[in-house]
Amino acid sequence: MRFPRHPAVTAAAPWTAALLTLAAGVMLIASAATPSIPARFIRLIEFEPVILIEVSHFVSSVLGLVLVMLAFGLRARLDAAWAATLVTLLVAAPLSLVKGFVWEETALLLALAAVLAPFHHAFPRKAALTRMEVTPAWLFSAACFVVGAGMIGLWSFENADYGDLPWWQVMADEDAARSLRAWGGAAIAFFAFGVWRLLGSAATPPIVGEADPDLDRVRAILAKAEMARPTSNLALLGDKRFLFSASGESFLMFGVRSRSWIALGSTVGRRDERLELLWRFRELADAHAARPGFYNLDPDDLPDIVELGFAIQKMGEGAVSPLDSFTIEGTKRGNLRRAWRRAGEDGATFEVVAPADIAPLMPELRRISDIWLANHAGGEKSFSLGGFSDRYMQEFPLAIVRWEGRIIAFANIWTVASRSAFSIDLMRYVPEGPPRIMDFLFVELINWGRAEGYGAFDFGMAPLSGLDDRPLAPALSRVGRLIFDRGEEIYNFQGVRHYKSKYDPTWQPRFVAAPRKWAIPRLMADAGLLSSGGVAGLAKRPKKNGD
């Protein structure tokens, strides 16, 4: 029989099925943890082996927990959850008869299976159950159900009146042990499930690497993008996944850690394709039962992110200096001007090398990079920061500073097709030559950018900068401000802002976004681990002299 697919019924089916399945699961767990009906049990034990009753009692309890967890998959519209729920209901229904002739449970389970069966179309997501995301709130609720069932069972056996007959007392004692084993099985299964979900991850599209032809598509889009930021060049790092627009003129890049799919910034390419790509990213993550999120968004991106229904949180501020108004003259910039002039007088020279001419310089650049890394914590970065590799270094123009004929500092230059702004990624130097050589490099870069027609120099982000700690501010903002004020041992938060402030930039907010507010801390943690190369990268310390 074919049922009509009314849109309202189809929309309500996942939630309704989830609630009914949850109720069925709780019913089985509670039933296994409470006393059997004595009259039915006596009749059943006359012709059924005790071992069969024991096994069915235990399995029924575990299947109850399975239904509780499958309810989440039904709410998420997983095709596999729909099929697994039907199978579980059909297996659990006869077990209710075998464990104690509880025919009411059997009837309810079969009725639920009959109601659920025609609604396969309401569960279109094809992700496997092993990729199902289970939220902390759902795990906590399931734990409460399991604990609650055990407490109900304990209360039932303490207050049951079985009379004075020895048979009843013996049967009650065995029934209590049986119920305890069944409840313990459900508790152990729940614990195992929770640990497994902590380690599980969503299926992911492949990374677009150095030899992948899609990297040429990325280069072509960057070369003519209407909408791009300097950090969009991180697409060429070789560690991202990509979602391309139908026209092939826009892309969105993202990284994956566990079940988190984290888009770096917004889309790159055509402005009129942005919202469609954002929706496709969310839908793709949804189809893979992954957790989507956006990291390092501009204020201009927020209207479309709100359209997706995402929660938004400020993560820091970016420093952008307009080049038409920047000058090193005046009292305010006296220290910067003196450092720049002294480096030039001591023989420092600046030049920008085209990508095609970088290859012969690579041995010297690697030497500088290795020395720099040996004195800085964390090692090479990725995802939201570039890392040193021969191929990546030759993707962009390179700013270098020479002293006495040797390269002592370099930075690769991120440009955009619109010339609205430019920035730098890797900035490395050796402790040789004039002091404050990086100030010399920055001033020369600003002069170069102005001569090339760029509108601004993007100094990058100061993490956790500009967050409020007012009593009514969001909790995440207040925690972020506390870390900014007192977390200098973790990261030089205030030092980064102070250094960039001397170039008198305009501070622009940067944001993270996730479908739910509670997911934002997890998103930021996963983004940090992606950038650092995991926990090992975070823990890596600089080498001491003599090591």
XYZ file of C-alpha atoms in Angstrom:
547
model
C 0.000 0.000 0.000
C 1.395 3.382 -0.983
C 0.815 6.238 1.424
C 0.510 9.856 0.223
C 3.545 11.994 1.017
C 1.999 15.035 2.622
C 4.772 17.636 3.318
C 3.569 18.390 6.842
C 3.390 14.700 7.773
C 6.809 14.024 6.264
C 8.297 16.963 8.183
C 6.792 15.750 11.476
C 7.713 12.088 10.974
C 11.371 12.226 12.150
C 10.609 13.934 15.451
C 7.508 11.820 16.063
C 9.367 8.605 15.279
C 12.247 9.685 17.517
C 9.972 10.350 20.491
C 8.028 7.092 20.070
C 11.227 5.084 19.645
C 12.736 6.764 22.701
C 9.633 5.843 24.701
C 9.839 2.242 23.469
C 13.491 2.014 24.471
C 12.844 3.403 27.938
C 9.946 0.950 28.294
C 12.204 -2.036 27.532
C 14.949 -0.880 29.909
C 12.446 -0.241 32.715
C 10.672 -3.544 32.058
C 13.927 -5.472 32.303
C 14.837 -3.732 35.565
C 11.486 -4.375 37.329
C 9.897 -7.568 38.677
C 8.189 -10.012 36.351
C 4.443 -10.695 36.709
C 4.471 -13.774 38.991
C 1.480 -15.612 37.498
C 2.779 -15.296 33.954
C 6.309 -16.181 34.998
C 5.167 -19.417 36.711
C 3.305 -20.555 33.628
C 6.197 -19.614 31.349
C 8.849 -21.473 33.348
C 6.830 -24.705 33.114
C 7.674 -25.168 29.428
C 10.555 -22.718 28.715
C 14.211 -23.310 29.728
C 15.495 -20.859 32.345
C 18.549 -20.055 30.211
C 16.271 -18.792 27.427
C 14.477 -16.501 29.873
C 17.820 -15.222 31.173
C 19.193 -14.470 27.704
C 16.011 -12.831 26.420
C 15.798 -10.680 29.564
C 19.373 -9.472 29.104
C 19.119 -8.910 25.311
C 15.808 -7.074 25.678
C 17.427 -4.562 28.024
C 20.326 -3.945 25.634
C 17.890 -3.538 22.735
C 16.043 -0.954 24.803
C 19.248 1.076 24.994
C 19.752 0.586 21.246
C 16.316 2.100 20.608
C 17.153 5.069 22.864
C 20.277 5.777 20.818
C 18.578 5.136 17.476
C 16.008 7.779 18.384
C 18.729 10.378 17.852
C 19.430 8.989 14.395
C 15.726 9.176 13.568
C 15.602 12.796 14.682
C 18.550 13.454 12.369
C 16.644 11.766 9.489
C 19.217 9.004 8.927
C 18.168 6.331 6.459
C 20.244 3.746 8.340
C 18.550 4.668 11.641
C 15.118 4.052 10.104
C 16.146 0.577 8.895
C 17.942 -0.316 12.146
C 14.959 0.791 14.220
C 12.602 -1.447 12.274
C 14.918 -4.432 12.690
C 15.373 -3.750 16.422
C 11.624 -3.432 16.990
C 10.929 -6.685 15.168
C 13.621 -8.508 17.178
C 12.590 -7.027 20.537
C 8.868 -7.770 20.073
C 9.077 -11.600 20.392
C 11.691 -11.309 23.152
C 9.076 -9.627 25.346
C 7.016 -12.808 25.080
C 9.983 -15.068 25.761
C 11.294 -13.158 28.797
C 7.989 -13.064 30.719
C 5.036 -13.258 28.362
C 4.664 -9.444 28.377
C 2.326 -9.396 25.415
C 1.493 -5.696 25.905
C 5.110 -4.762 25.093
C 5.049 -7.009 22.041
C 1.886 -5.365 20.742
C 3.271 -1.840 21.257
C 6.587 -2.650 19.563
C 4.883 -4.224 16.552
C 2.471 -1.289 16.312
C 5.380 1.164 16.313
C 7.122 -0.834 13.565
C 3.921 -0.768 11.489
C 3.595 3.006 11.919
C 7.254 3.653 11.074
C 7.517 1.377 8.038
C 5.694 3.589 5.450
C 7.849 6.658 6.198
C 11.156 5.658 4.652
C 11.018 8.792 2.487
C 11.113 10.991 5.629
C 14.665 9.780 6.361
C 16.702 10.834 3.292
C 20.181 11.140 4.826
C 22.415 8.297 3.618
C 25.083 8.512 6.313
C 25.964 5.277 8.078
C 25.123 4.814 11.738
C 28.842 4.765 12.514
C 28.936 8.405 11.362
C 26.000 9.511 13.516
C 26.695 12.545 15.681
C 25.387 12.205 19.214
C 25.266 15.418 21.209
C 26.351 15.644 24.878
C 22.780 16.549 25.821
C 21.472 13.392 24.169
C 24.095 11.223 25.875
C 23.228 12.814 29.220
C 19.523 12.170 28.654
C 20.184 8.536 27.767
C 22.324 8.151 30.895
C 19.478 9.565 32.980
C 17.073 7.019 31.465
C 19.416 4.132 32.273
C 20.050 5.319 35.838
C 16.347 6.043 36.330
C 15.390 2.539 35.201
C 17.840 1.054 37.685
C 16.403 3.137 40.527
C 12.846 2.117 39.590
C 13.914 -1.529 39.635
C 15.587 -1.139 43.030
C 12.494 0.520 44.483
C 10.189 -2.142 42.972
C 12.057 -5.069 44.504
C 12.373 -3.370 47.895
C 8.640 -2.710 48.058
C 7.187 -5.793 46.355
C 4.992 -8.081 48.480
C 5.402 -11.705 47.369
C 3.634 -13.275 50.352
C 4.998 -15.918 52.704
C 5.354 -18.830 50.275
C 9.004 -19.945 49.895
C 8.483 -20.395 46.130
C 7.624 -16.780 45.649
C 10.565 -15.658 47.731
C 12.972 -17.830 45.736
C 11.493 -16.664 42.437
C 11.742 -13.039 43.590
C 15.394 -13.401 44.492
C 16.229 -14.923 41.096
C 14.138 -12.281 39.349
C 16.049 -9.532 41.157
C 19.375 -10.999 40.043
C 18.072 -11.346 36.508
C 16.878 -7.732 36.430
C 20.158 -6.506 37.893
C 22.104 -8.311 35.162
C 19.840 -6.885 32.466
C 20.172 -3.346 33.818
C 23.937 -3.770 34.182
C 24.145 -4.935 30.550
C 22.345 -1.808 29.395
C 24.632 0.393 31.517
C 27.787 -1.246 30.166
C 26.491 -1.015 26.585
C 25.720 2.674 27.115
C 29.220 3.321 28.460
C 30.796 1.521 25.498
C 28.623 3.499 23.094
C 29.629 6.821 24.682
C 33.353 6.003 24.436
C 32.930 4.870 20.825
C 31.153 8.095 19.847
C 33.955 10.145 21.377
C 36.352 8.399 19.011
C 34.059 8.273 15.969
C 34.310 10.614 12.985
C 32.200 11.539 10.024
C 33.011 10.358 6.509
C 34.857 13.076 4.619
C 35.525 14.150 1.040
C 39.171 13.763 -0.006
C 41.827 16.409 0.543
C 42.816 18.298 -2.604
C 46.579 17.883 -2.663
C 49.546 18.980 -4.752
C 48.982 16.517 -7.613
C 45.197 16.982 -7.734
C 43.830 18.808 -10.818
C 41.313 20.556 -8.560
C 44.203 22.622 -7.191
C 44.528 24.185 -10.652
C 40.813 25.061 -10.462
C 41.484 26.744 -7.131
C 44.370 28.759 -8.603
C 42.194 29.872 -11.512
C 39.407 31.058 -9.190
C 41.841 32.944 -6.940
C 43.368 34.681 -9.948
C 40.076 36.398 -10.862
C 37.937 36.203 -7.707
C 35.483 39.046 -7.228
C 35.238 38.172 -3.538
C 38.398 37.032 -1.721
C 40.510 37.885 1.300
C 44.279 37.493 1.599
C 43.714 34.420 3.777
C 41.831 32.827 0.861
C 45.296 31.885 -0.444
C 45.453 29.212 2.242
C 43.456 27.180 -0.264
C 46.809 26.432 -1.932
C 48.316 24.895 1.187
C 47.270 21.394 0.108
C 45.439 20.374 3.295
C 41.858 21.459 2.490
C 38.688 19.925 1.089
C 36.707 21.962 -1.437
C 33.155 22.525 -2.513
C 32.854 24.182 -5.950
C 29.913 26.134 -7.322
C 27.954 24.870 -10.325
C 29.650 27.465 -12.555
C 33.117 26.462 -11.339
C 33.874 30.111 -10.548
C 33.608 29.918 -6.745
C 34.715 27.556 -4.003
C 34.460 27.037 -0.268
C 37.352 25.378 1.538
C 37.122 23.429 4.776
C 39.094 21.192 7.081
C 37.919 18.123 8.985
C 38.724 16.992 12.499
C 36.681 14.188 14.018
C 33.049 15.046 13.191
C 33.741 18.780 12.790
C 33.712 20.223 9.259
C 35.208 23.695 9.602
C 35.011 26.132 6.697
C 37.884 28.627 6.716
C 36.259 31.974 6.035
C 33.426 32.332 3.583
C 33.293 31.470 -0.108
C 35.828 32.681 -2.683
C 34.829 33.790 -6.165
C 31.513 35.319 -7.207
C 29.442 37.164 -4.632
C 26.143 36.041 -6.154
C 27.097 32.385 -5.550
C 27.969 32.762 -1.881
C 24.659 31.894 -0.212
C 24.052 28.864 -2.444
C 27.522 27.490 -1.656
C 27.028 28.042 2.063
C 23.761 26.101 1.970
C 25.363 23.297 -0.031
C 28.153 23.052 2.549
C 25.669 22.737 5.381
C 23.621 20.183 3.455
C 26.717 18.141 2.559
C 27.807 18.063 6.199
C 24.262 17.128 7.196
C 24.241 14.252 4.676
C 27.468 12.921 6.239
C 26.202 13.394 9.830
C 29.012 15.880 10.448
C 29.135 19.066 12.540
C 29.501 22.098 10.195
C 31.070 25.360 11.312
C 32.733 28.533 10.032
C 35.996 29.944 11.319
C 37.415 33.474 10.878
C 34.432 35.188 9.262
C 34.224 38.879 8.301
C 31.301 41.133 9.273
C 30.286 41.099 5.592
C 29.698 37.339 5.828
C 27.242 37.471 8.725
C 23.923 38.134 6.927
C 24.263 34.915 4.943
C 25.449 32.967 8.006
C 22.364 34.164 9.870
C 20.303 32.959 6.906
C 21.658 29.463 7.619
C 20.377 29.690 11.186
C 23.855 29.499 12.758
C 24.871 30.873 16.153
C 27.680 33.434 15.933
C 30.449 34.331 18.381
C 33.221 36.917 18.115
C 36.653 35.271 18.223
C 38.970 38.278 18.008
C 39.819 41.248 15.840
C 41.764 41.671 12.624
C 44.190 44.565 12.085
C 43.888 46.273 8.692
C 45.878 49.407 7.804
C 44.631 51.515 4.853
C 47.676 52.346 2.734
C 46.534 55.748 1.507
C 46.660 57.192 5.028
C 49.593 55.270 6.476
C 52.780 57.221 7.215
C 55.816 56.732 9.433
C 56.220 60.465 9.953
C 55.274 62.214 13.183
C 55.990 61.700 16.873
C 53.654 58.732 17.209
C 55.668 56.629 14.742
C 59.087 57.839 15.880
C 60.340 54.436 17.098
C 59.148 52.700 13.946
C 60.733 55.332 11.714
C 64.068 55.136 13.538
C 64.137 51.319 13.334
C 63.433 51.425 9.593
C 66.107 54.049 8.922
C 68.734 52.356 11.079
C 68.266 49.008 9.303
C 68.697 50.732 5.941
C 71.785 52.596 7.131
C 73.261 49.319 8.430
C 73.006 47.794 4.965
C 69.627 46.001 4.966
C 67.945 45.835 1.552
C 64.446 44.830 0.532
C 63.153 43.176 -2.617
C 60.155 41.198 -3.846
C 60.929 38.023 -5.789
C 58.442 36.654 -8.334
C 57.228 33.051 -7.802
C 59.114 31.817 -10.861
C 62.438 33.020 -9.400
C 62.102 31.536 -5.904
C 63.387 27.995 -6.585
C 67.137 28.888 -6.468
C 66.602 30.546 -3.085
C 64.949 27.546 -1.435
C 68.060 26.104 0.351
C 68.753 29.468 2.001
C 65.091 29.987 2.871
C 64.887 26.549 4.450
C 67.945 27.266 6.586
C 66.291 30.415 7.914
C 63.019 28.590 8.496
C 64.717 25.785 10.422
C 66.526 28.262 12.688
C 63.291 30.173 13.291
C 61.325 27.003 14.105
C 63.995 25.834 16.556
C 63.360 28.952 18.641
C 59.553 29.016 18.507
C 56.974 26.709 20.052
C 54.513 24.617 18.106
C 56.381 23.669 14.932
C 54.869 24.029 11.472
C 51.233 25.093 11.215
C 48.420 24.238 8.828
C 44.753 24.975 8.065
C 44.492 28.636 9.202
C 48.247 29.296 8.956
C 50.730 28.363 6.269
C 53.616 25.943 6.653
C 56.993 25.866 4.944
C 57.205 23.604 1.894
C 58.953 24.038 -1.448
C 55.744 23.944 -3.474
C 53.767 26.280 -1.221
C 56.563 28.844 -0.998
C 56.661 29.088 -4.780
C 52.935 29.872 -5.081
C 53.322 33.550 -4.109
C 55.625 36.567 -4.442
C 58.296 36.549 -1.750
C 59.523 39.567 0.221
C 63.136 39.154 1.357
C 65.570 41.237 3.378
C 69.297 40.906 2.671
C 72.186 42.004 4.840
C 75.802 41.699 3.764
C 74.623 39.703 0.765
C 72.754 37.083 2.835
C 69.009 36.641 3.263
C 68.176 37.251 6.932
C 64.354 37.529 6.740
C 61.540 36.639 4.371
C 57.753 36.634 4.116
C 55.508 35.243 1.395
C 52.924 37.749 0.151
C 49.219 36.984 -0.138
C 47.496 39.055 -2.793
C 43.930 39.183 -4.124
C 42.711 39.868 -7.652
C 40.742 42.968 -6.626
C 43.839 44.514 -4.965
C 41.619 45.554 -2.066
C 44.213 44.288 0.411
C 47.314 42.161 0.739
C 48.952 40.355 3.637
C 51.797 38.026 4.541
C 51.745 34.442 5.770
C 55.096 32.905 6.761
C 57.325 35.552 8.356
C 60.692 34.132 9.373
C 64.079 35.572 10.216
C 67.436 34.786 11.831
C 69.017 36.708 14.744
C 71.591 38.357 12.507
C 71.941 41.851 11.111
C 70.306 45.067 12.361
C 67.880 45.003 15.311
C 64.088 45.117 14.783
C 64.511 43.843 11.232
C 60.834 42.909 11.016
C 59.824 46.554 11.431
C 62.017 47.299 8.431
C 60.323 44.509 6.490
C 56.824 45.754 7.351
C 57.502 49.349 6.368
C 59.034 48.241 3.075
C 56.077 45.920 2.422
C 53.636 48.774 3.004
C 55.569 50.979 0.577
C 55.591 48.146 -1.980
C 51.849 47.558 -1.607
C 51.064 51.232 -2.044
C 53.200 51.354 -5.214
C 51.412 48.249 -6.562
C 47.982 49.825 -6.051
C 46.723 47.812 -3.065
C 44.183 49.427 -0.777
C 45.231 48.052 2.618
C 47.701 45.873 4.461
C 46.096 43.103 6.520
C 48.209 42.378 9.597
C 46.080 39.355 10.510
C 44.091 38.594 13.609
C 44.694 39.220 17.290
C 42.943 36.211 18.886
C 40.402 36.944 21.658
C 40.998 40.676 21.260
C 38.049 43.040 21.729
C 35.805 40.648 23.688
C 33.553 42.121 26.399
C 33.496 40.995 30.015
C 30.364 42.877 31.056
C 27.950 40.996 33.353
C 25.366 40.664 30.582
C 27.870 39.741 27.850
C 27.722 36.164 26.460
C 29.508 33.613 28.622
C 31.908 32.753 25.795
C 32.899 36.421 25.479
C 33.599 36.707 29.195
C 35.650 33.501 29.222
C 37.570 34.677 26.145
C 38.316 38.034 27.772
C 39.566 36.273 30.914
C 41.937 34.156 28.801
C 43.070 37.280 26.902
C 43.841 39.114 30.161
C 45.478 36.254 32.074
C 46.560 33.666 29.519
C 49.916 35.068 28.450
C 51.631 31.815 29.434
C 49.447 29.986 26.908
C 49.809 32.494 24.063
C 51.059 36.063 23.729
C 47.546 37.482 23.261
C 48.218 41.009 24.499
C 51.661 41.149 22.926
C 50.239 40.344 19.470
C 47.673 43.137 19.747
C 50.219 45.596 21.078
C 52.690 44.906 18.259
C 50.085 45.347 15.544
C 48.646 48.464 17.184
C 51.782 50.492 16.488
C 50.827 50.460 12.784
C 47.598 52.248 13.739
C 45.292 49.737 12.058
C 41.526 49.640 11.870
C 40.378 46.794 14.107
C 37.703 44.646 12.476
C 35.831 41.871 14.326
C 36.272 38.254 13.311
C 33.702 35.553 14.065
C 33.069 31.825 14.368
C 29.683 30.242 13.669
C 28.069 26.877 14.369
C 24.522 25.475 14.211
C 24.244 25.660 18.014
C 25.891 27.905 20.592
C 27.215 24.994 22.651
C 29.140 23.677 19.619
C 31.270 26.837 19.261
C 33.880 25.942 21.939
C 34.317 22.516 20.323
C 34.605 24.197 16.911
C 37.327 26.563 18.130
C 39.204 23.718 19.826
C 39.090 21.606 16.661
C 40.202 24.572 14.542
C 43.127 25.121 16.899
C 44.122 21.466 16.688
C 43.835 21.535 12.884
C 46.130 24.570 12.756
C 48.700 23.173 15.183
C 48.787 19.639 13.789
C 47.034 18.053 16.773
C 47.820 17.840 20.470
C 51.432 16.915 19.740
C 51.867 20.156 17.807
C 50.427 22.213 20.671
C 52.790 20.586 23.144
C 55.909 21.005 21.002
C 58.359 23.380 22.636
C 61.334 25.220 21.127
C 64.739 23.581 21.384
C 67.073 24.833 24.071
C 70.606 25.876 23.267
C 72.821 22.848 23.226
C 70.025 20.345 22.438
